[in-house]
């Protein structure tokens, strides 16, 4: 059992270390490149926070509890925040053989856990820690020398989920529980290893973005996507039709980019601490390659930054990042393409409130 506990502790340390590496790698990006989803308002109907998680696992019991039984579980979960979830569920093992004989019993239980996610919700990989309790009961003397037995076991654990899409994920987790009651088990420990699926009901729905109707400097090219009431940020979406596999900005887009440069320079003159992040996005079709579109979105963001610098914007205050087709504005049309998703978003940070943004919009 000591080796199992050591393994679980090592997994916990490795999980935390992995999260730290990913977080540090993205720290500079996340500080300056606030995604549009973070400044828009989600439709808080709760449907995208509720999920179910069926699974199958193995329970390793200490002492003379018998063979390691396979069990089935079903849990209902709810995301309290992007970092904290709660789950309640049941588990059932139809057959546990005694070490002392050939008699077989069933084992059941109810569980309650809190999950602490180590990374933000928009990462594909989702390492997490768990803490909670399980009440286990048997209809035989598998757990103790009596006809039936039940006990409450506090438990902790680690897990790793991979989000296939917004609704579906697979996950692997291990937990160890402490048995406070006195039984014939040597040291009162029960460890579980479980593989499961997660299905999230509904999806993340964004409230419509409200843009001031009076500011439309380049129809069809620039969209002011700043939500009314957004704090200290201005978001300008730029729709540039690049040639295939190219990052060259055509002359007809110069007036639109000059307007963005004007806003940036006016904001910087008002507040020297203003920073700008330029995010590149790509469209997705059936045969689109993620790695190619990732690099293409990065190059196109760099192209827009280079143009803005050429107009007199301060390059040291600007950062770029590409997201490929991972952050669409609207669902991808895999057959016909989705022009709304082929865009470059310019985030101007440090612009103040709505009144200050309205001042920047005035030429």
mmCIF file of N, CA and C in Angstrom, residues 82-128:
data_model
loop_
_atom_site.group_PDB
_atom_site.id
_atom_site.type_symbol
_atom_site.label_atom_id
_atom_site.label_comp_id
_atom_site.label_asym_id
_atom_site.label_seq_id
_atom_site.Cartn_x
_atom_site.Cartn_y
_atom_site.Cartn_z
ATOM 1 N N UNK A 82 -14.692 28.512 -13.022
ATOM 2 C CA UNK A 82 -13.809 27.868 -13.992
ATOM 3 C C UNK A 82 -12.771 26.978 -13.320
ATOM 4 N N UNK A 83 -12.549 27.149 -12.030
ATOM 5 C CA UNK A 83 -11.523 26.388 -11.330
ATOM 6 C C UNK A 83 -12.084 25.391 -10.310
ATOM 7 N N UNK A 84 -13.359 25.495 -9.946
ATOM 8 C CA UNK A 84 -13.916 24.646 -8.886
ATOM 9 C C UNK A 84 -15.196 23.977 -9.380
ATOM 10 N N UNK A 85 -15.255 22.644 -9.221
ATOM 11 C CA UNK A 85 -16.446 21.876 -9.569
ATOM 12 C C UNK A 85 -16.844 20.995 -8.382
ATOM 13 N N UNK A 86 -18.113 20.650 -8.320
ATOM 14 C CA UNK A 86 -18.588 19.705 -7.308
ATOM 15 C C UNK A 86 -19.230 18.528 -8.024
ATOM 16 N N UNK A 87 -19.088 17.326 -7.431
ATOM 17 C CA UNK A 87 -19.649 16.125 -8.032
ATOM 18 C C UNK A 87 -20.281 15.242 -6.961
ATOM 19 N N UNK A 88 -21.369 14.625 -7.302
ATOM 20 C CA UNK A 88 -21.998 13.624 -6.450
ATOM 21 C C UNK A 88 -22.375 12.433 -7.306
ATOM 22 N N UNK A 89 -22.243 11.226 -6.755
ATOM 23 C CA UNK A 89 -22.537 10.074 -7.586
ATOM 24 C C UNK A 89 -22.661 8.777 -6.816
ATOM 25 N N UNK A 90 -22.667 7.689 -7.587
ATOM 26 C CA UNK A 90 -22.787 6.351 -7.030
ATOM 27 C C UNK A 90 -21.766 5.442 -7.700
ATOM 28 N N UNK A 91 -21.368 4.389 -6.977
ATOM 29 C CA UNK A 91 -20.537 3.357 -7.579
ATOM 30 C C UNK A 91 -21.088 1.998 -7.160
ATOM 31 N N UNK A 92 -20.826 0.987 -7.991
ATOM 32 C CA UNK A 92 -21.363 -0.350 -7.719
ATOM 33 C C UNK A 92 -20.430 -1.397 -8.298
ATOM 34 N N UNK A 93 -20.092 -2.382 -7.478
ATOM 35 C CA UNK A 93 -19.322 -3.541 -7.921
ATOM 36 C C UNK A 93 -20.179 -4.777 -7.708
ATOM 37 N N UNK A 94 -20.518 -5.475 -8.783
ATOM 38 C CA UNK A 94 -21.456 -6.596 -8.642
ATOM 39 C C UNK A 94 -20.881 -7.823 -7.957
ATOM 40 N N UNK A 95 -19.545 -7.926 -7.904
ATOM 41 C CA UNK A 95 -18.981 -9.157 -7.364
ATOM 42 C C UNK A 95 -17.615 -8.904 -6.748
ATOM 43 N N UNK A 96 -17.498 -9.193 -5.436
ATOM 44 C CA UNK A 96 -16.235 -9.137 -4.722
ATOM 45 C C UNK A 96 -16.012 -10.496 -4.071
ATOM 46 N N UNK A 97 -14.937 -11.146 -4.443
ATOM 47 C CA UNK A 97 -14.647 -12.472 -3.883
ATOM 48 C C UNK A 97 -13.831 -12.342 -2.621
ATOM 49 N N UNK A 98 -14.198 -13.104 -1.607
ATOM 50 C CA UNK A 98 -13.448 -13.094 -0.355
ATOM 51 C C UNK A 98 -12.128 -13.840 -0.515
ATOM 52 N N UNK A 99 -11.139 -13.386 0.198
ATOM 53 C CA UNK A 99 -9.869 -14.083 0.222
ATOM 54 C C UNK A 99 -9.990 -15.372 1.052
ATOM 55 N N UNK A 100 -10.932 -15.384 2.009
ATOM 56 C CA UNK A 100 -11.074 -16.527 2.914
ATOM 57 C C UNK A 100 -11.910 -17.665 2.316
ATOM 58 N N UNK A 101 -12.592 -17.387 1.229
ATOM 59 C CA UNK A 101 -13.445 -18.425 0.677
ATOM 60 C C UNK A 101 -13.914 -18.069 -0.711
ATOM 61 N N UNK A 102 -14.921 -18.767 -1.187
ATOM 62 C CA UNK A 102 -15.396 -18.571 -2.554
ATOM 63 C C UNK A 102 -16.654 -17.730 -2.628
ATOM 64 N N UNK A 103 -17.134 -17.279 -1.489
ATOM 65 C CA UNK A 103 -18.353 -16.477 -1.464
ATOM 66 C C UNK A 103 -18.126 -15.131 -2.135
ATOM 67 N N UNK A 104 -19.126 -14.681 -2.883
ATOM 68 C CA UNK A 104 -19.023 -13.406 -3.587
ATOM 69 C C UNK A 104 -20.116 -12.470 -3.107
ATOM 70 N N UNK A 105 -19.755 -11.223 -2.905
ATOM 71 C CA UNK A 105 -20.702 -10.227 -2.450
ATOM 72 C C UNK A 105 -20.662 -9.022 -3.382
ATOM 73 N N UNK A 106 -21.677 -8.199 -3.268
ATOM 74 C CA UNK A 106 -21.682 -6.945 -4.029
ATOM 75 C C UNK A 106 -21.257 -5.803 -3.121
ATOM 76 N N UNK A 107 -20.787 -4.727 -3.755
ATOM 77 C CA UNK A 107 -20.339 -3.545 -3.026
ATOM 78 C C UNK A 107 -20.940 -2.318 -3.683
ATOM 79 N N UNK A 108 -21.467 -1.419 -2.887
ATOM 80 C CA UNK A 108 -22.033 -0.188 -3.417
ATOM 81 C C UNK A 108 -21.534 1.004 -2.645
ATOM 82 N N UNK A 109 -21.859 2.175 -3.142
ATOM 83 C CA UNK A 109 -21.420 3.375 -2.446
ATOM 84 C C UNK A 109 -21.959 4.640 -3.067
ATOM 85 N N UNK A 110 -21.965 5.705 -2.281
ATOM 86 C CA UNK A 110 -22.293 7.047 -2.769
ATOM 87 C C UNK A 110 -21.082 7.937 -2.517
ATOM 88 N N UNK A 111 -20.858 8.895 -3.398
ATOM 89 C CA UNK A 111 -19.653 9.720 -3.330
ATOM 90 C C UNK A 111 -19.991 11.197 -3.449
ATOM 91 N N UNK A 112 -19.130 12.014 -2.885
ATOM 92 C CA UNK A 112 -19.230 13.467 -3.019
ATOM 93 C C UNK A 112 -17.812 14.025 -3.037
ATOM 94 N N UNK A 113 -17.503 14.844 -4.043
ATOM 95 C CA UNK A 113 -16.140 15.364 -4.197
ATOM 96 C C UNK A 113 -16.163 16.804 -4.681
ATOM 97 N N UNK A 114 -15.088 17.510 -4.358
ATOM 98 C CA UNK A 114 -14.822 18.835 -4.900
ATOM 99 C C UNK A 114 -13.589 18.725 -5.789
ATOM 100 N N UNK A 115 -13.649 19.284 -6.987
ATOM 101 C CA UNK A 115 -12.534 19.256 -7.923
ATOM 102 C C UNK A 115 -11.921 20.645 -8.018
ATOM 103 N N UNK A 116 -10.595 20.708 -7.941
ATOM 104 C CA UNK A 116 -9.865 21.963 -8.064
ATOM 105 C C UNK A 116 -9.043 21.906 -9.354
ATOM 106 N N UNK A 117 -9.492 22.611 -10.388
ATOM 107 C CA UNK A 117 -8.831 22.587 -11.697
ATOM 108 C C UNK A 117 -7.594 23.496 -11.655
ATOM 109 N N UNK A 118 -6.473 22.978 -12.133
ATOM 110 C CA UNK A 118 -5.210 23.701 -12.043
ATOM 111 C C UNK A 118 -4.964 24.637 -13.219
ATOM 112 N N UNK A 119 -5.719 24.466 -14.307
ATOM 113 C CA UNK A 119 -5.579 25.326 -15.474
ATOM 114 C C UNK A 119 -6.920 25.966 -15.797
ATOM 115 N N UNK A 120 -6.876 27.007 -16.621
ATOM 116 C CA UNK A 120 -8.108 27.666 -17.006
ATOM 117 C C UNK A 120 -8.966 26.758 -17.883
ATOM 118 N N UNK A 121 -10.238 27.084 -17.964
ATOM 119 C CA UNK A 121 -11.215 26.214 -18.597
ATOM 120 C C UNK A 121 -10.968 26.012 -20.089
ATOM 121 N N UNK A 122 -10.289 26.962 -20.765
ATOM 122 C CA UNK A 122 -10.153 26.855 -22.205
ATOM 123 C C UNK A 122 -8.980 25.998 -22.657
ATOM 124 N N UNK A 123 -8.242 25.335 -21.737
ATOM 125 C CA UNK A 123 -7.184 24.424 -22.123
ATOM 126 C C UNK A 123 -7.772 23.055 -22.454
ATOM 127 N N UNK A 124 -7.193 22.378 -23.459
ATOM 128 C CA UNK A 124 -7.613 21.017 -23.797
ATOM 129 C C UNK A 124 -7.299 20.059 -22.647
ATOM 130 N N UNK A 125 -6.072 20.139 -22.118
ATOM 131 C CA UNK A 125 -5.697 19.305 -20.984
ATOM 132 C C UNK A 125 -6.148 19.968 -19.687
ATOM 133 N N UNK A 126 -6.718 19.170 -18.808
ATOM 134 C CA UNK A 126 -7.328 19.701 -17.589
ATOM 135 C C UNK A 126 -6.877 18.878 -16.378
ATOM 136 N N UNK A 127 -5.695 19.151 -15.821
ATOM 137 C CA UNK A 127 -5.287 18.453 -14.596
ATOM 138 C C UNK A 127 -6.024 19.022 -13.391
ATOM 139 N N UNK A 128 -6.364 18.160 -12.433
ATOM 140 C CA UNK A 128 -7.121 18.635 -11.283
ATOM 141 C C UNK A 128 -6.816 17.788 -10.052
#
